[in-house]
Structure formats: C-alpha cells, structure tokens
mmCIF file of C-alpha atoms in Angstrom:
data_model
loop_
_atom_site.group_PDB
_atom_site.id
_atom_site.type_symbol
_atom_site.label_atom_id
_atom_site.label_comp_id
_atom_site.label_asym_id
_atom_site.label_seq_id
_atom_site.Cartn_x
_atom_site.Cartn_y
_atom_site.Cartn_z
ATOM 1 C CA UNK A 1 0.000 0.000 0.000
ATOM 2 C CA UNK A 2 2.849 2.338 0.860
ATOM 3 C CA UNK A 3 4.468 1.709 -2.554
ATOM 4 C CA UNK A 4 1.238 2.590 -4.352
ATOM 5 C CA UNK A 5 0.955 5.825 -2.394
ATOM 6 C CA UNK A 6 4.562 6.777 -3.163
ATOM 7 C CA UNK A 7 4.186 5.923 -6.866
ATOM 8 C CA UNK A 8 0.883 7.844 -7.020
ATOM 9 C CA UNK A 9 2.557 10.836 -5.368
ATOM 10 C CA UNK A 10 5.387 10.804 -7.929
ATOM 11 C CA UNK A 11 2.931 10.530 -10.819
ATOM 12 C CA UNK A 12 0.855 13.396 -9.433
ATOM 13 C CA UNK A 13 3.983 15.499 -8.893
ATOM 14 C CA UNK A 14 5.186 14.824 -12.460
ATOM 15 C CA UNK A 15 1.797 15.772 -13.960
ATOM 16 C CA UNK A 16 1.532 18.883 -11.782
ATOM 17 C CA UNK A 17 5.059 19.997 -12.672
ATOM 18 C CA UNK A 18 4.496 19.481 -16.417
ATOM 19 C CA UNK A 19 1.245 21.463 -16.329
ATOM 20 C CA UNK A 20 2.636 24.292 -14.226
ATOM 21 C CA UNK A 21 5.591 24.902 -16.532
ATOM 22 C CA UNK A 22 5.005 26.656 -19.813
ATOM 23 C CA UNK A 23 6.121 24.226 -22.482
ATOM 24 C CA UNK A 24 7.414 26.061 -25.547
ATOM 25 C CA UNK A 25 7.444 24.338 -28.908
ATOM 26 C CA UNK A 26 10.523 25.713 -30.735
ATOM 27 C CA UNK A 27 8.878 25.093 -34.117
ATOM 28 C CA UNK A 28 5.872 27.292 -33.314
ATOM 29 C CA UNK A 29 6.274 31.087 -33.391
ATOM 30 C CA UNK A 30 5.348 33.052 -30.276
ATOM 31 C CA UNK A 31 3.741 35.765 -32.440
ATOM 32 C CA UNK A 32 2.125 35.314 -35.857
ATOM 33 C CA UNK A 33 1.097 38.093 -38.210
ATOM 34 C CA UNK A 34 -1.143 36.698 -40.941
ATOM 35 C CA UNK A 35 -2.326 40.017 -42.451
ATOM 36 C CA UNK A 36 0.797 41.893 -43.467
ATOM 37 C CA UNK A 37 0.416 45.674 -43.527
ATOM 38 C CA UNK A 38 3.022 48.385 -43.183
ATOM 39 C CA UNK A 39 1.852 49.489 -39.733
ATOM 40 C CA UNK A 40 1.420 45.964 -38.353
ATOM 41 C CA UNK A 41 4.759 44.771 -39.751
ATOM 42 C CA UNK A 42 6.545 47.755 -38.244
ATOM 43 C CA UNK A 43 4.847 47.407 -34.861
ATOM 44 C CA UNK A 44 5.486 43.666 -34.558
ATOM 45 C CA UNK A 45 9.157 44.038 -35.513
ATOM 46 C CA UNK A 46 9.553 47.017 -33.149
ATOM 47 C CA UNK A 47 8.006 44.965 -30.317
ATOM 48 C CA UNK A 48 10.402 42.112 -31.079
ATOM 49 C CA UNK A 49 13.321 44.545 -31.083
ATOM 50 C CA UNK A 50 12.259 46.146 -27.796
ATOM 51 C CA UNK A 51 11.977 42.762 -26.091
ATOM 52 C CA UNK A 52 15.654 41.856 -26.443
ATOM 53 C CA UNK A 53 19.017 43.430 -25.781
ATOM 54 C CA UNK A 54 20.640 45.042 -28.843
ATOM 55 C CA UNK A 55 23.572 42.651 -28.459
ATOM 56 C CA UNK A 56 21.331 39.638 -29.119
ATOM 57 C CA UNK A 57 21.609 38.144 -32.586
ATOM 58 C CA UNK A 58 18.441 38.177 -34.672
ATOM 59 C CA UNK A 59 18.149 35.532 -37.384
ATOM 60 C CA UNK A 60 15.644 36.206 -40.163
ATOM 61 C CA UNK A 61 14.767 33.379 -42.554
ATOM 62 C CA UNK A 62 12.703 33.894 -45.691
ATOM 63 C CA UNK A 63 10.394 31.176 -46.978
ATOM 64 C CA UNK A 64 8.979 31.805 -50.431
ATOM 65 C CA UNK A 65 5.369 30.905 -51.049
ATOM 66 C CA UNK A 66 3.936 28.801 -53.817
ATOM 67 C CA UNK A 67 4.869 30.208 -57.274
ATOM 68 C CA UNK A 68 6.586 33.319 -55.872
ATOM 69 C CA UNK A 69 9.445 35.056 -57.646
ATOM 70 C CA UNK A 70 12.855 34.220 -56.151
ATOM 71 C CA UNK A 71 13.703 37.915 -55.847
ATOM 72 C CA UNK A 72 11.004 38.317 -53.168
ATOM 73 C CA UNK A 73 13.086 36.408 -50.623
ATOM 74 C CA UNK A 74 16.001 38.802 -51.110
ATOM 75 C CA UNK A 75 13.808 41.896 -50.982
ATOM 76 C CA UNK A 76 11.969 40.836 -47.804
ATOM 77 C CA UNK A 77 15.229 39.946 -46.067
ATOM 78 C CA UNK A 78 16.795 43.244 -47.125
ATOM 79 C CA UNK A 79 13.837 45.246 -45.774
ATOM 80 C CA UNK A 80 13.828 43.334 -42.468
ATOM 81 C CA UNK A 81 17.570 43.762 -41.959
ATOM 82 C CA UNK A 82 17.555 47.440 -42.920
ATOM 83 C CA UNK A 83 14.618 48.140 -40.605
ATOM 84 C CA UNK A 84 16.346 46.427 -37.671
ATOM 85 C CA UNK A 85 19.618 48.275 -38.384
ATOM 86 C CA UNK A 86 18.370 51.793 -39.058
ATOM 87 C CA UNK A 87 14.788 52.306 -37.893
ATOM 88 C CA UNK A 88 14.255 50.056 -34.880
ATOM 89 C CA UNK A 89 14.733 51.608 -31.454
ATOM 90 C CA UNK A 90 17.821 49.566 -30.591
ATOM 91 C CA UNK A 91 19.465 49.957 -34.024
ATOM 92 C CA UNK A 92 21.249 46.627 -34.143
ATOM 93 C CA UNK A 93 24.634 46.420 -35.805
ATOM 94 C CA UNK A 94 24.725 44.516 -39.128
ATOM 95 C CA UNK A 95 26.768 41.707 -37.531
ATOM 96 C CA UNK A 96 23.885 41.051 -35.118
ATOM 97 C CA UNK A 97 21.387 40.377 -37.911
ATOM 98 C CA UNK A 98 21.741 37.173 -39.895
ATOM 99 C CA UNK A 99 19.558 36.536 -42.920
ATOM 100 C CA UNK A 100 19.034 33.335 -44.875
ATOM 101 C CA UNK A 101 16.731 31.645 -47.336
ATOM 102 C CA UNK A 102 14.742 28.707 -46.024
ATOM 103 C CA UNK A 103 12.669 26.044 -47.719
ATOM 104 C CA UNK A 104 9.766 27.111 -49.885
ATOM 105 C CA UNK A 105 6.273 26.966 -48.440
ATOM 106 C CA UNK A 106 3.360 25.213 -50.137
ATOM 107 C CA UNK A 107 1.154 28.172 -49.135
ATOM 108 C CA UNK A 108 1.913 31.828 -48.488
ATOM 109 C CA UNK A 109 5.467 33.081 -48.158
ATOM 110 C CA UNK A 110 6.693 34.224 -44.754
ATOM 111 C CA UNK A 111 9.605 35.533 -42.721
ATOM 112 C CA UNK A 112 10.691 33.873 -39.478
ATOM 113 C CA UNK A 113 12.492 35.918 -36.797
ATOM 114 C CA UNK A 114 14.599 33.983 -34.280
ATOM 115 C CA UNK A 115 16.172 35.414 -31.120
ATOM 116 C CA UNK A 116 18.126 33.304 -28.628
ATOM 117 C CA UNK A 117 17.251 30.227 -30.676
ATOM 118 C CA UNK A 118 13.501 30.764 -30.284
ATOM 119 C CA UNK A 119 11.089 31.437 -33.115
ATOM 120 C CA UNK A 120 9.696 34.756 -31.893
ATOM 121 C CA UNK A 121 7.792 36.091 -34.902
ATOM 122 C CA UNK A 122 6.390 34.897 -38.215
ATOM 123 C CA UNK A 123 5.007 37.336 -40.804
ATOM 124 C CA UNK A 124 3.015 35.980 -43.771
ATOM 125 C CA UNK A 125 2.775 37.758 -47.133
ATOM 126 C CA UNK A 126 0.417 37.818 -50.077
ATOM 127 C CA UNK A 127 2.004 36.416 -53.233
ATOM 128 C CA UNK A 128 4.983 38.472 -54.473
ATOM 129 C CA UNK A 129 4.510 41.299 -51.952
ATOM 130 C CA UNK A 130 7.364 43.038 -50.161
ATOM 131 C CA UNK A 131 7.780 43.418 -46.415
ATOM 132 C CA UNK A 132 6.412 46.942 -46.078
ATOM 133 C CA UNK A 133 7.754 48.846 -43.056
ATOM 134 C CA UNK A 134 7.885 52.443 -41.846
ATOM 135 C CA UNK A 135 7.650 54.988 -43.272
ATOM 136 C CA UNK A 136 4.112 53.903 -44.209
ATOM 137 C CA UNK A 137 2.222 55.804 -46.900
ATOM 138 C CA UNK A 138 -1.468 55.141 -46.380
ATOM 139 C CA UNK A 139 -2.655 58.684 -47.021
ATOM 140 C CA UNK A 140 -3.390 59.342 -50.723
ATOM 141 C CA UNK A 141 -1.960 62.852 -50.254
ATOM 142 C CA UNK A 142 1.447 61.399 -49.409
ATOM 143 C CA UNK A 143 3.731 60.337 -52.203
ATOM 144 C CA UNK A 144 5.318 56.936 -51.665
ATOM 145 C CA UNK A 145 9.061 56.571 -52.110
ATOM 146 C CA UNK A 146 9.845 60.087 -50.952
ATOM 147 C CA UNK A 147 12.020 61.268 -48.135
ATOM 148 C CA UNK A 148 15.261 59.831 -46.879
ATOM 149 C CA UNK A 149 13.836 56.684 -45.285
ATOM 150 C CA UNK A 150 11.276 56.046 -48.011
ATOM 151 C CA UNK A 151 13.979 55.208 -50.529
ATOM 152 C CA UNK A 152 15.776 52.751 -48.232
ATOM 153 C CA UNK A 153 13.270 49.935 -48.716
ATOM 154 C CA UNK A 154 11.836 47.880 -51.545
ATOM 155 C CA UNK A 155 9.862 48.545 -53.695
ATOM 156 C CA UNK A 156 11.186 52.138 -53.586
ATOM 157 C CA UNK A 157 14.858 51.237 -53.364
ATOM 158 C CA UNK A 158 16.769 51.903 -56.565
ATOM 159 C CA UNK A 159 17.303 48.816 -58.643
ATOM 160 C CA UNK A 160 13.992 47.361 -57.506
#
C-alpha cells in the first residue's frame, strides 16, 4: 500500500510539474502576423526589437510561397535587416542580424524571426509582396518613395 501511495505521489507530482511549466514548442512562433500591412509589420518588428538586448543576434529566414518570384526572398530579407539596423529603437549592428533563405512553403510566403534560438515572430505575405515597413504611406496625399527613409526599402529602393 505504501508503494502505491509513493508511486501515485510521484505521478501526481510529475503531472503537476508538467502542467505548471510553460512548455514552448521551438517550431511554433510566439507571435504570428497573418495580415501583413506596413503598420502591423513595423509594430510587430519594433516589439520584437524592444523585447531583447541590442547585443542579441536576430536571425531572419525567408520562406517563399507557392509560385513566388525568387527575388522576393532577397527583398523581404533586405527590408527586415535594414529596418532592424536603421529604424528600430535599438538599431542593431549589421553583424547582429543574420539573414538566410529557407525552404519554400506550399502556401503563403513568410519571414521567421529567431532570437536566442527561439522562433519569436512569423510574418506571412500575399504572393509576391514586399515586407512593407515604416515609413508607411497610407494617405493618398502622401507620395510613396519620398524622403530619406522612403527610398531605403523595396519597392522604392533603386534597382527594384
């Protein structure tokens, strides 16, 4: 009887411990942005940036969607890296931002942002659309691709 009580106590303790700890699946992003817009993209990336020390390495991996142009991976990665280097609050140094191409997706294309080995953010994109980030031009009175920062990013960047 004593053995059953001890075994039951260990089983209960193991179940309680597993439930009380937050189990993180490293293959699932902590934040997902399914509707990519300039303001949402900028805010999610700024929140990611604010949550970690500027010395932390950020890894950004591009996954092209079904039937997307190969150039979209390069453009999205460029915009993400440039935003983290020049616009984000912590202005990370280029050596602290690593970009790479990942496997193609059978659905929409997306960018994955890793910090400290954890998948922190995933942003999905409509087919062949850039990662739009600040400065955002939603007002019809504003001309896109103007100003110093406007020309830093695709599709406004020269050679686009």
